[in-house]
Short mmCIF file of C-alpha atoms and ligand atoms in Angstrom, two decimals:
data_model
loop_
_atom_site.label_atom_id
_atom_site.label_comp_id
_atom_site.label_asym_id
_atom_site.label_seq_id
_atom_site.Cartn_x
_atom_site.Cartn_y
_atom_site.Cartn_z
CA UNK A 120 39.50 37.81 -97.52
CA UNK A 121 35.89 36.25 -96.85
CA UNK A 122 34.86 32.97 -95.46
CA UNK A 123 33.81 30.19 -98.60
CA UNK A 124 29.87 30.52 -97.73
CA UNK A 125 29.58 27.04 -97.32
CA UNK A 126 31.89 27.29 -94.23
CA UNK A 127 29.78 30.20 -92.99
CA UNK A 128 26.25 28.58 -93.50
CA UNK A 129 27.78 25.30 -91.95
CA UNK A 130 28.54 26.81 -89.03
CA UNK A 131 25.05 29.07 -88.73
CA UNK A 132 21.80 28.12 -89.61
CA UNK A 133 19.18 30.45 -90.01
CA UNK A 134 16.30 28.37 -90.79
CA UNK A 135 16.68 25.75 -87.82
CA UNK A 136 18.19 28.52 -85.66
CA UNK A 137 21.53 27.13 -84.76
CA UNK A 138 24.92 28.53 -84.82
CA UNK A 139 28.05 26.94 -83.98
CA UNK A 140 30.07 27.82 -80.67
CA UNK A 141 33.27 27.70 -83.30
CA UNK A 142 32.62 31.28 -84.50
CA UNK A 143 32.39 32.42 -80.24
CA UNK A 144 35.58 30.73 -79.71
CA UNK A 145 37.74 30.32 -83.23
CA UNK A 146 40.81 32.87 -83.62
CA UNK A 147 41.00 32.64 -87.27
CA UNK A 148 36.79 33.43 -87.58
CA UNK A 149 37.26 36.05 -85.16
CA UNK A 150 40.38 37.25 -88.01
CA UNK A 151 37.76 37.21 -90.86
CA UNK A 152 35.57 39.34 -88.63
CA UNK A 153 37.72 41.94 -88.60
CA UNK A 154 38.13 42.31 -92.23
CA UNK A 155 34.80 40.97 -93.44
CA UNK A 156 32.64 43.26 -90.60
CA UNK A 157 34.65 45.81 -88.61
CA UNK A 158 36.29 47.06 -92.03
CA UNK A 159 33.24 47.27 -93.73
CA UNK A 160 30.12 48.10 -91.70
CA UNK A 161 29.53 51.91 -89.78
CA UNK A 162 31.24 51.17 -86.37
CA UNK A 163 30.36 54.17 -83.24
CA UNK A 164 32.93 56.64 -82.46
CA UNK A 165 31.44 58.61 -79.68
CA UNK A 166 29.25 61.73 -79.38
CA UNK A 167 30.00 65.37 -81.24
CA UNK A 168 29.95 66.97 -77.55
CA UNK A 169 33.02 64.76 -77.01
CA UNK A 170 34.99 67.38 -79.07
CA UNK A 171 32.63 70.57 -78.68
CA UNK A 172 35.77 73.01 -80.19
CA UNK A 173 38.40 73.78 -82.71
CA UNK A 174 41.57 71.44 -82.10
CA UNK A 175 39.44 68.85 -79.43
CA UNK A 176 40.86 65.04 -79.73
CA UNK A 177 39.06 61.61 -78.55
CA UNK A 178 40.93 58.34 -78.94
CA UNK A 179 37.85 55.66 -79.92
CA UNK A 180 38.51 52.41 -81.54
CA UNK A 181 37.31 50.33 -84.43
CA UNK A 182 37.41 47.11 -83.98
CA UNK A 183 41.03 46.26 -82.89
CA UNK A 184 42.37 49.66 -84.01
CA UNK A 185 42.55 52.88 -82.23
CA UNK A 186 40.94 56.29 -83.98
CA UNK A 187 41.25 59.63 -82.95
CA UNK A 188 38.34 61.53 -82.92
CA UNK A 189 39.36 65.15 -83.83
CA UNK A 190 37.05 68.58 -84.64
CA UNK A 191 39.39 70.74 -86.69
CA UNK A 192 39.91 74.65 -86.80
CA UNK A 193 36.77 75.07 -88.98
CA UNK A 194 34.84 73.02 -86.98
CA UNK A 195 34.53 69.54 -89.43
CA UNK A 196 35.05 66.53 -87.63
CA UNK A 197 37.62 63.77 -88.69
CA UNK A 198 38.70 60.16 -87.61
CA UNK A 199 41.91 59.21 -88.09
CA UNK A 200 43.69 56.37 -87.76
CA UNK A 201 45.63 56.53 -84.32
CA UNK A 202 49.27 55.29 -86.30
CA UNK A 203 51.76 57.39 -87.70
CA UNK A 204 52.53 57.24 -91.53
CA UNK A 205 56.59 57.79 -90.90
CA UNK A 206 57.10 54.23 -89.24
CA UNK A 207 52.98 53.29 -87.36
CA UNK A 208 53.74 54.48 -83.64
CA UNK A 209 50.55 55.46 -82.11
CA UNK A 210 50.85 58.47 -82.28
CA UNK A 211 47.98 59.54 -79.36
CA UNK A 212 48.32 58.15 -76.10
CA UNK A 213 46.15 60.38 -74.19
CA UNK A 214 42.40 59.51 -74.07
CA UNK A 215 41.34 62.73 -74.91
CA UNK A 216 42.23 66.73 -74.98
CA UNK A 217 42.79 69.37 -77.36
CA UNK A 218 46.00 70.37 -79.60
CA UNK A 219 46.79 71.90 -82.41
CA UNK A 220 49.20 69.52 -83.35
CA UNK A 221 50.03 65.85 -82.96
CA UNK A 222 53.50 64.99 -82.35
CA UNK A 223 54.83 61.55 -82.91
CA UNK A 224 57.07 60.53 -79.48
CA UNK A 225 59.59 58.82 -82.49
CA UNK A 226 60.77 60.86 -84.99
CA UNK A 227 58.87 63.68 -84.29
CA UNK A 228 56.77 64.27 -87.42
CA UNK A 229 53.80 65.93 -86.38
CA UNK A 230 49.84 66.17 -87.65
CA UNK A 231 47.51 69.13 -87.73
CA UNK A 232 43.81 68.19 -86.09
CA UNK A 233 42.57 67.49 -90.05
CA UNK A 234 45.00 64.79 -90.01
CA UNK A 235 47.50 66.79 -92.38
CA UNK A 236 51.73 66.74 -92.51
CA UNK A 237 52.48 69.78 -91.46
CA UNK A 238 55.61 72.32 -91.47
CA UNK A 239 56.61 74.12 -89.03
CA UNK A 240 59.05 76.86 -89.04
CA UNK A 241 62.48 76.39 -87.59
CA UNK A 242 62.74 72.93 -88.79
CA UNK A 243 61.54 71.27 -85.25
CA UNK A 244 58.14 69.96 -85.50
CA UNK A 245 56.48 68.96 -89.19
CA UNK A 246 59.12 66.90 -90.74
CA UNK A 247 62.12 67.22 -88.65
CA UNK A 248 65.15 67.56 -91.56
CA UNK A 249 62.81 68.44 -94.17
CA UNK A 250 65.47 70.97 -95.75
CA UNK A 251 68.79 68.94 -94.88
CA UNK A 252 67.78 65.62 -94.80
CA UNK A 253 64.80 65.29 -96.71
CA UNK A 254 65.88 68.09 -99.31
CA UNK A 255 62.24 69.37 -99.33
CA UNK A 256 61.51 66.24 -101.90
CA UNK A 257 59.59 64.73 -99.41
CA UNK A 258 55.46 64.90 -101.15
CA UNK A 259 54.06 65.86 -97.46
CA UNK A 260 50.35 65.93 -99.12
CA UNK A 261 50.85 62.10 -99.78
CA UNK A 262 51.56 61.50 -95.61
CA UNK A 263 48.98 62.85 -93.88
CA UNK A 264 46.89 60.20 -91.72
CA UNK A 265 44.86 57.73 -92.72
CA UNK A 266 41.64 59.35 -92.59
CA UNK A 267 38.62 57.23 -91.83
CA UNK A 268 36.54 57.33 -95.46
CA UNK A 269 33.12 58.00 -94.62
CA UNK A 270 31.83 59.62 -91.14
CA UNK A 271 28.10 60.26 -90.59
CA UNK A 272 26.48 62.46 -87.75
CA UNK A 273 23.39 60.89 -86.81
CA UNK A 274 21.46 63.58 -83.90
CA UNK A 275 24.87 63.84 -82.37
CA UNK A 276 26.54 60.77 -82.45
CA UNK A 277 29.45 60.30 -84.66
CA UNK A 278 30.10 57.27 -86.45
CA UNK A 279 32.29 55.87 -89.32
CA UNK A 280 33.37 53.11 -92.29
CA UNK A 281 36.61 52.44 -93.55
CA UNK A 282 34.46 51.38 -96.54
CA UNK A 283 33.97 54.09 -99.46
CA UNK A 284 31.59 51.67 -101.00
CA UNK A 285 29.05 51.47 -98.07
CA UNK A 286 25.88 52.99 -98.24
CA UNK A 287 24.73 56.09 -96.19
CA UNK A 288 24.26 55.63 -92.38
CA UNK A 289 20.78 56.48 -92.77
CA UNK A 290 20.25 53.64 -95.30
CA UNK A 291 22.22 51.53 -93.90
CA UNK A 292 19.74 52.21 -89.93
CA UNK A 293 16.80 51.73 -92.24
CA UNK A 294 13.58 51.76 -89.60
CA UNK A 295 15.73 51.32 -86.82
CA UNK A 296 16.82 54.92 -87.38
CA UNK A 297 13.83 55.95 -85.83
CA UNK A 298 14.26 53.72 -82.65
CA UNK A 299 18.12 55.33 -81.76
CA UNK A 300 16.71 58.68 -82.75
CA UNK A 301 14.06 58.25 -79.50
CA UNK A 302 17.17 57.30 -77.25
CA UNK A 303 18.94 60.39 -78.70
CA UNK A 304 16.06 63.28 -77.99
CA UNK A 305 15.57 64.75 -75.33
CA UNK A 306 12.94 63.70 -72.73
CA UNK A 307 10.56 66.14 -73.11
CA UNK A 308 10.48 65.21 -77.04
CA UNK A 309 12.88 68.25 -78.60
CA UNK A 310 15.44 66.59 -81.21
CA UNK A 311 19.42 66.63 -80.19
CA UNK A 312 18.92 67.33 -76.64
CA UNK A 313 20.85 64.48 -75.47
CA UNK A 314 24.42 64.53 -75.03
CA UNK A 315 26.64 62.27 -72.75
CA UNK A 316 28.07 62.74 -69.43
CA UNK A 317 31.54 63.16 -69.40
CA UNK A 318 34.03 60.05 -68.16
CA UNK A 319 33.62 56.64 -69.93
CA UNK A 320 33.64 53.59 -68.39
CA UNK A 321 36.15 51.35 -70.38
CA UNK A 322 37.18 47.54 -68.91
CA UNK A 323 37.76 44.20 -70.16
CA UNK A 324 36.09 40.76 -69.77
CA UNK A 325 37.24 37.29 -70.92
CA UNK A 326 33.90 36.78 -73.24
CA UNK A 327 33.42 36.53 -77.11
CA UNK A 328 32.37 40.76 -78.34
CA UNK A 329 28.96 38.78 -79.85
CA UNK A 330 27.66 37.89 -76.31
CA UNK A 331 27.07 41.33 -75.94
CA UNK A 332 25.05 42.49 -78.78
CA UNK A 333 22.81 39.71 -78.85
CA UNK A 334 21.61 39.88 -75.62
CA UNK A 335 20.60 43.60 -76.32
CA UNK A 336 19.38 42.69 -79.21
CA UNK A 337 16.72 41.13 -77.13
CA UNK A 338 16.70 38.75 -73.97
CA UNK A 339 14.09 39.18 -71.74
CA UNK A 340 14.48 35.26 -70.92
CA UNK A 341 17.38 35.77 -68.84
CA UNK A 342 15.67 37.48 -66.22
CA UNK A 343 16.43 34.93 -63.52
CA UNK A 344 20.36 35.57 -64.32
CA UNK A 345 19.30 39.01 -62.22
CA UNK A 346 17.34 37.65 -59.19
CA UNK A 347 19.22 38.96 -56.39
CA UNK A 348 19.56 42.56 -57.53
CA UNK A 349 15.56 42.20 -58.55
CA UNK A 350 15.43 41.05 -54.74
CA UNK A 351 17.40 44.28 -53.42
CA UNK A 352 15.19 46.27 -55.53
CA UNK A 353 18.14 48.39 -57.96
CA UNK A 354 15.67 50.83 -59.01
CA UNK A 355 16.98 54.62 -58.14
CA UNK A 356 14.86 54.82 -55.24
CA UNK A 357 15.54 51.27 -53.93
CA UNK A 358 11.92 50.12 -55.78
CA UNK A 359 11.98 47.30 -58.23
CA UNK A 360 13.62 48.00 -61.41
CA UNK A 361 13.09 50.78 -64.13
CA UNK A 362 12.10 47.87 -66.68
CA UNK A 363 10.37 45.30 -64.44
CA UNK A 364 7.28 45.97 -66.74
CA UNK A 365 6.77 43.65 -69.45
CA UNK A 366 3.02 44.53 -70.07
CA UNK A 367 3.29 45.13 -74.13
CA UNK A 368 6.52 44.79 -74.84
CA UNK A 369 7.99 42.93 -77.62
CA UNK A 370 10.50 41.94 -80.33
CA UNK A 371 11.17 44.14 -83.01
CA UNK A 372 14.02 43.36 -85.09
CA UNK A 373 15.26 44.07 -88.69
CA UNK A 374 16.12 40.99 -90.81
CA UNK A 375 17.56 42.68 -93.98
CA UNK A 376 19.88 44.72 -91.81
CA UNK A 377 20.88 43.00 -88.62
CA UNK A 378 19.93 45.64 -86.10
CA UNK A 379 16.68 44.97 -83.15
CA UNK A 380 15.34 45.17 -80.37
CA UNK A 381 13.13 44.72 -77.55
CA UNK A 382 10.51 47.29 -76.25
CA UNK A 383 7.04 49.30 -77.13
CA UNK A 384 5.81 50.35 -80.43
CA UNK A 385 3.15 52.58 -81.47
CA UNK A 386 1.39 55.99 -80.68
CA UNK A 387 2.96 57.69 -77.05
CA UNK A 388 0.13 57.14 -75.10
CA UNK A 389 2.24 55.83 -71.88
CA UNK A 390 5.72 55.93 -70.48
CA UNK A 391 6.88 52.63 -69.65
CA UNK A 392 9.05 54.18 -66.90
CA UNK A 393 6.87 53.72 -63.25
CA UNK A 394 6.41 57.00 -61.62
CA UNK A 395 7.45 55.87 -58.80
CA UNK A 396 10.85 55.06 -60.05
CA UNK A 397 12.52 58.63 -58.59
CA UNK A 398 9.88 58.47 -55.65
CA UNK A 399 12.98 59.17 -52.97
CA UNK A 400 14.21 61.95 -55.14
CA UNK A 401 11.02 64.06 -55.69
CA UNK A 402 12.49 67.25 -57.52
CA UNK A 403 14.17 64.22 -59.79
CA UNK A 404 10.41 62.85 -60.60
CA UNK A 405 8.83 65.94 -60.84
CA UNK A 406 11.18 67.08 -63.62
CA UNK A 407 10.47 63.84 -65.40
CA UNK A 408 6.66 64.04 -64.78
CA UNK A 409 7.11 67.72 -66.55
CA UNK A 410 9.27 66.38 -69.23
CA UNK A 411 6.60 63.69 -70.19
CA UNK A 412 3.48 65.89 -70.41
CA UNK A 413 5.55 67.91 -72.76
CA UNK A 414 6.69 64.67 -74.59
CA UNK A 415 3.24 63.68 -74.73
CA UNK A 416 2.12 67.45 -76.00
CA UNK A 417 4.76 67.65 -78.50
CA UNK A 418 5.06 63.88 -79.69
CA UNK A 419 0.99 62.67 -79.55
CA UNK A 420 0.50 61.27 -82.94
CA UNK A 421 3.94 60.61 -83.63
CA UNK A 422 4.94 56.48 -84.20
CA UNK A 423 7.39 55.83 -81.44
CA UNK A 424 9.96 52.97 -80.30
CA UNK A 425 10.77 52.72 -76.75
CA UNK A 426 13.05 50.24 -75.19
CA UNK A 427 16.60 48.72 -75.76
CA UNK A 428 18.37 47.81 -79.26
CA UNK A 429 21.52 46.56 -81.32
CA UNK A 430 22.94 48.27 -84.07
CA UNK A 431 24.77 45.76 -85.76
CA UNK A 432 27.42 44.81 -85.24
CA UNK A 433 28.36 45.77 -81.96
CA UNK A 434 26.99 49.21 -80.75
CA UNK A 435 23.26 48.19 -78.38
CA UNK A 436 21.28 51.10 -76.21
CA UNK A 437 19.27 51.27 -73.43
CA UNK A 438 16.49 54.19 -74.35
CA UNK A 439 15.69 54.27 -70.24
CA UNK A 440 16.48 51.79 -68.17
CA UNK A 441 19.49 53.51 -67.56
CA UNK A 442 19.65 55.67 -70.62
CA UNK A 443 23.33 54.67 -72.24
CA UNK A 444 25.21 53.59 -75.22
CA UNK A 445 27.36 50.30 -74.78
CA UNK A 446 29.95 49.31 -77.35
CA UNK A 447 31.68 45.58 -77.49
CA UNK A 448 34.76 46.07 -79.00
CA UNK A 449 36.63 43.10 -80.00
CA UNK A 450 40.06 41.79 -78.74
CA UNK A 451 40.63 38.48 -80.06
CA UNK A 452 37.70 35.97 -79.62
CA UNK A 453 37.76 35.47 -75.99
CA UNK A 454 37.96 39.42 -74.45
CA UNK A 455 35.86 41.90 -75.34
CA UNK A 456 36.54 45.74 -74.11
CA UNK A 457 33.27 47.33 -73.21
CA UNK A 458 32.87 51.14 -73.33
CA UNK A 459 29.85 52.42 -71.84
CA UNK A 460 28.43 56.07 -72.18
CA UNK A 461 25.70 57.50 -70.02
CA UNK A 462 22.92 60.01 -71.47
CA UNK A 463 21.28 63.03 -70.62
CA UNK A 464 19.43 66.03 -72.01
CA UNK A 465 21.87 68.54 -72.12
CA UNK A 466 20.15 71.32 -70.62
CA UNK A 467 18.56 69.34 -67.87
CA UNK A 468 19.03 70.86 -64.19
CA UNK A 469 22.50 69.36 -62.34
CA UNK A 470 21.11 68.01 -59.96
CA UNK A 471 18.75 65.55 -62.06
CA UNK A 472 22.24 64.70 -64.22
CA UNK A 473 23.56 64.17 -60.92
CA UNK A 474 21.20 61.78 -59.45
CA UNK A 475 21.17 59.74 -62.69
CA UNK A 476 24.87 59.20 -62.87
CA UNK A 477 24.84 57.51 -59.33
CA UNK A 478 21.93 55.59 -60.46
CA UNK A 479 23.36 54.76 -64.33
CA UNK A 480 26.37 53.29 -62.48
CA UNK A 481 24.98 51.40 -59.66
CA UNK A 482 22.85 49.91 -62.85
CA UNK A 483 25.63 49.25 -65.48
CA UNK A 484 29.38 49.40 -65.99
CA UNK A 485 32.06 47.86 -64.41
CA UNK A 486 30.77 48.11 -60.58
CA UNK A 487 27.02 48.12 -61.54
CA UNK A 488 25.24 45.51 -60.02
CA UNK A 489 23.26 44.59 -63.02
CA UNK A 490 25.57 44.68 -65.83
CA UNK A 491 27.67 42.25 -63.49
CA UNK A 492 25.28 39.33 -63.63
CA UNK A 493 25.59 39.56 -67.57
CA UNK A 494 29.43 39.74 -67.84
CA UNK A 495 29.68 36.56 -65.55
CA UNK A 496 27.13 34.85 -67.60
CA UNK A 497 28.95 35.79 -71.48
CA UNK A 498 32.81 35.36 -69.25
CA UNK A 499 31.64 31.43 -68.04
CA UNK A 500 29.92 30.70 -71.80
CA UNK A 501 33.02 31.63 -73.68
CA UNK A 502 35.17 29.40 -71.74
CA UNK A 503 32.99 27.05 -71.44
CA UNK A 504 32.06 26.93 -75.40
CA UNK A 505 36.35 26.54 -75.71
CA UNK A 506 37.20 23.03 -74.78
CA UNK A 507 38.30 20.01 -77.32
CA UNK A 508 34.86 18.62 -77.22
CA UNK A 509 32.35 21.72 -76.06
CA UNK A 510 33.49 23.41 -79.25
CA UNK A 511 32.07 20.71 -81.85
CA UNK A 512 28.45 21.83 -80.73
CA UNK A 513 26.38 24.54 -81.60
CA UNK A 514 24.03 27.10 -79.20
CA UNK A 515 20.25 26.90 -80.09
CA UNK A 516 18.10 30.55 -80.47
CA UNK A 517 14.81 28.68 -81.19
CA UNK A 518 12.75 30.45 -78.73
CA UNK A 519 9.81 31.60 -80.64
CA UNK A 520 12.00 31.41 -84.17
CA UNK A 521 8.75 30.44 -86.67
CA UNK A 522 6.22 32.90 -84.92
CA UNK A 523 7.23 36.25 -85.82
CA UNK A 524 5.03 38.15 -88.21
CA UNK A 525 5.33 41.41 -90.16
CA UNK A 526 5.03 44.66 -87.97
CA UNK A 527 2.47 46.74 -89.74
CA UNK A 528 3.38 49.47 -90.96
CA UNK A 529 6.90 49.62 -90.68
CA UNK A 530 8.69 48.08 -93.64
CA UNK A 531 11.38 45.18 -93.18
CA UNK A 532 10.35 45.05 -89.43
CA UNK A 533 9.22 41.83 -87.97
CA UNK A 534 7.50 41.32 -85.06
CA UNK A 535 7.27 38.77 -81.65
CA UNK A 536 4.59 39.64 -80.39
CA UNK A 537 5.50 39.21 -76.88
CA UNK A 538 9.37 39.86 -75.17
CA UNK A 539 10.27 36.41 -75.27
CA UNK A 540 11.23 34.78 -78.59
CA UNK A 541 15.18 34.56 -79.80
CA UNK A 542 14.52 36.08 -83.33
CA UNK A 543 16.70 38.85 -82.87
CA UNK A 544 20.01 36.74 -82.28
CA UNK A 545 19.10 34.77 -84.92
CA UNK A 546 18.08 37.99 -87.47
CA UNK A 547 21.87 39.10 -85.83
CA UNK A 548 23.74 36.04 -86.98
CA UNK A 549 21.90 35.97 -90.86
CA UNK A 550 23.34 39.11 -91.00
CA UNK A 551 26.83 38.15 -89.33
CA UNK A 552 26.75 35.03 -92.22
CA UNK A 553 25.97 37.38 -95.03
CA UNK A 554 29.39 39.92 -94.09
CA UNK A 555 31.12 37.15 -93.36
CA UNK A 556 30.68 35.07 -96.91
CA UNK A 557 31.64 38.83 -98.72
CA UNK A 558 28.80 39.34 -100.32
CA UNK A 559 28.68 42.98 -101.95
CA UNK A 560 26.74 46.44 -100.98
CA UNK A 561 23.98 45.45 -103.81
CA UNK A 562 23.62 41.92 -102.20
CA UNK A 563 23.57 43.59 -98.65
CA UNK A 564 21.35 46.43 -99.53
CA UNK A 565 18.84 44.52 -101.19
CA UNK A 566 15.65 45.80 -99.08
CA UNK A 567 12.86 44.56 -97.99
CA UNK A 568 9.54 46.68 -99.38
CA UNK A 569 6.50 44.54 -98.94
CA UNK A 570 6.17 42.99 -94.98
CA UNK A 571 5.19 39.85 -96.34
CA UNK A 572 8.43 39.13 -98.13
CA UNK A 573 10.56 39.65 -95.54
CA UNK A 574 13.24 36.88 -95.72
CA UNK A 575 13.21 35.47 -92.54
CA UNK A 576 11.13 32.17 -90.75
CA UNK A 577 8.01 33.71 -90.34
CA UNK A 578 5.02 31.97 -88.95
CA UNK A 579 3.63 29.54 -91.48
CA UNK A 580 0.36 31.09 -91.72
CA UNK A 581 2.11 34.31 -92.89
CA UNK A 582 4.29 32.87 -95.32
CA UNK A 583 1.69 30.12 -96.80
CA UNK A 584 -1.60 30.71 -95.42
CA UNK A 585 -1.53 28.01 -93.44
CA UNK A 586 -2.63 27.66 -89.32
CA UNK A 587 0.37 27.54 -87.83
CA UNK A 588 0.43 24.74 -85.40
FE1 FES B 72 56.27 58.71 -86.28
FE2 FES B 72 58.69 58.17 -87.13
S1 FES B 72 57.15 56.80 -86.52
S2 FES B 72 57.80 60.09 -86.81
FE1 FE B 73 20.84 41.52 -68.36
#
């Protein structure tokens, strides 16, 4: 079931950059979202070192619904729908583990790690009664779990689509691809390296899931939201902030596909991270001062992205600044659950994972001190975008919307030229509209070749030759 696209385009509007509070605030929009986004698009499920051996389970969600995460006995990896097929009871309750076999607490029917009805002998486990009561009639091939479609691996991270129809992961990425791939690697430039630390921080807040994606999608203008912990100076060694340098940095965001972002482009000449970030904790610094002259070696001519991004719809990352994945997952329009995982190269020494976990989560999560400025701000907008009257008006993102141009180069990538502008909320809700009125994967898919026809306000003199004014 889809919204009638007039309803969606009356409630967002691309060209004049305005979009309804209804669709933070509305249950039955937030019900289409569900079916018309979360069912359809390539959600996050976690990282493949998450389940590193045969018969390892994680419990991840999509959208409202639980998945388990499983590696099976010949090492393939499967998502499976955390309800069992006897009668629904979730069947997982643990966060994570390993098992050979998944037992349902009802009736006992139980679930090898690839998601099939098993037997076991002696009658117990499998289908409890399968000879007496069920007179071995019962088609077990036809109950297994309800396996999650499609699942792509994309340098480690696991992600999936109820959707058969959807395209590839890669496709569906496009050029952003090669942005996540540079939060992925390893800091010294080797592909894969990077690998989460374990223990995720999960919690709630009473905010609308979109709050949180479109401010990673790119919103440098709330700065002054994080005065006091810019006055207490959060960076590791108590010295400004790891990002506090906007010399260069811009907008880069993907209008056929939803995703963006906000950070550095081009040739690695420079790490935007200050030296003297890790000054308190020298060995820390030295073994990122060894890491980027190898970077720099290995990665000289290579284009590179550097900075923080959404992947539509709700999965952003911080490449640096600290170096994590954050996922919005919806319950209901006002409360989002936030999970947030922390990266780090895998083989980097302990001690440097273990000074970047204090700093990742004095930064972000529940108790950081940044990520609490945003969660108050997204909290206090939902309810106050949910009253009688505040409802009936809409939000404005026309901060630089108009001035964007083609990135060269880089097809289907536009361009801010500077940190501030509100494109990427806006090139975030076009796509939101175009799930949300149904359209198909041929509608969706239709990319973007040439720069200049890139569907999206672009600066008049780039779209008719004209000055702009
Ligand atoms: Fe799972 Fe009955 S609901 S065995
Ligand atoms: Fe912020």
């Amino acid at each position: 079931m889809h919204l009638n696209s007039d309803v969606v385009r009356s409630h967002v509007d691309i060209e004049n950059g305005v979009a309804g509070r209804i669709i933070f605030v509305d249950e039955d929009i937030y019900k289409h979202e569900l079916e018309s986004i979360f069912a359809h698009t390539w959600l996050f499920l976690g990282h493949e070192d998450q389940i590193p051996n045969p018969d390892d389970y994680y419990v991840t969600r999509m959208g409202e619904e639980q998945v388990i995460l499983t590696r099976d006995r010949q090492g393939e990896i499967h998502a499976l729908l955390n309800s069992c097929t006897h009668r629904g009871m979730k069947l997982c309750r643990y966060d994570e583990g390993n098992t050979s076999l998944f037992t349902c607490p009802y009736h006992a029917w139980s679930f090898s790690t690839d998601g099939s009805l098993v037997s076991r002998p002696g009658d117990l486990f499998g289908v409890p009664g399968y000879k007496t009561r069920y007179f071995e009639e019962l088609d077990k091939s036809k109950w297994g779990l309800i396996a999650v479609p499609r699942i792509a691996n994309f340098h480690g991270t696991i992600w999936g689509n109820w959707d058969p129809e959807a395209p590839s992961f890669e496709e569906y990425l496009g050029g952003m691809g090669q942005w996540l791939r540079f939060a992925l690697e390893s800091r010294d430039g080797r592909p894969g390296q990077g690998t989460v630390l374990a223990g995720i921080q999960k919690w709630r807040v009473k905010c609308n899931w979109k709050f949180a994606p479109t401010n990673f999608s790119g919103d440098f203008a709330h700065a002054v939201s994080h005065r006091s912990v810019d006055m207490v100076n959060i960076g590791p060694s108590g010295v400004g902030r790891r990002d506090d340098k906007f010399d260069g940095a811009s907008v880069f965001g993907w209008p056929d596909l939803g995703h963006g972002g906000t950070g550095w482009a081009g040739a690695l000449e420079e790490d935007y991270v200050q030296p003297k970030s890790f000054q308190r904790f020298p060995e820390v610094a030295e073994w990122f001062d060894k890491c980027r002259a190898e970077r720099r070696q290995r990665l000289r001519d290579t284009f590179h992205f550097q900075g923080k991004g959404t992947i539509f719809p709700n999965m952003s990352f911080h490449e640096e600044q600290p170096r994590t994945i954050i996922v919005a997952h919806p319950n209901g329009p006002g409360e989002t659950e936030f999970w947030r995982y922390y990266l780090v190269d895998r083989d980097a020494p302990d001690h440097v994972k273990d000074t970047l976990r204090r700093y990742f989560m004095s930064y972000s999560g529940p108790a950081g001190l940044t990520e609490q400025d945003d969660l108050e701000n997204w909290a206090a907008a939902t309810e106050a975008s949910n009253g009688t009257i505040s409802r009936q008006y809409p939000y404005n993102y026309q901060q630089g919307l108009g001035h964007s141009v083609p990135y060269p180069d880089v097809p289907g990538c536009v361009w801010a030229g500077q940190p501030f502008s509100e494109q990427n909320q806006v090139i975030f809700l076009k796509r939101w509209a175009e799930f949300m009125e149904g359209r198909n994967w041929d509608q969706l898919m239709h990319r973007v070749e040439i720069p200049g026809d890139v569907e999206f306000p672009l600066a008049k003199s780039q779209t008719s030759g004209e000055e702009s004014a």
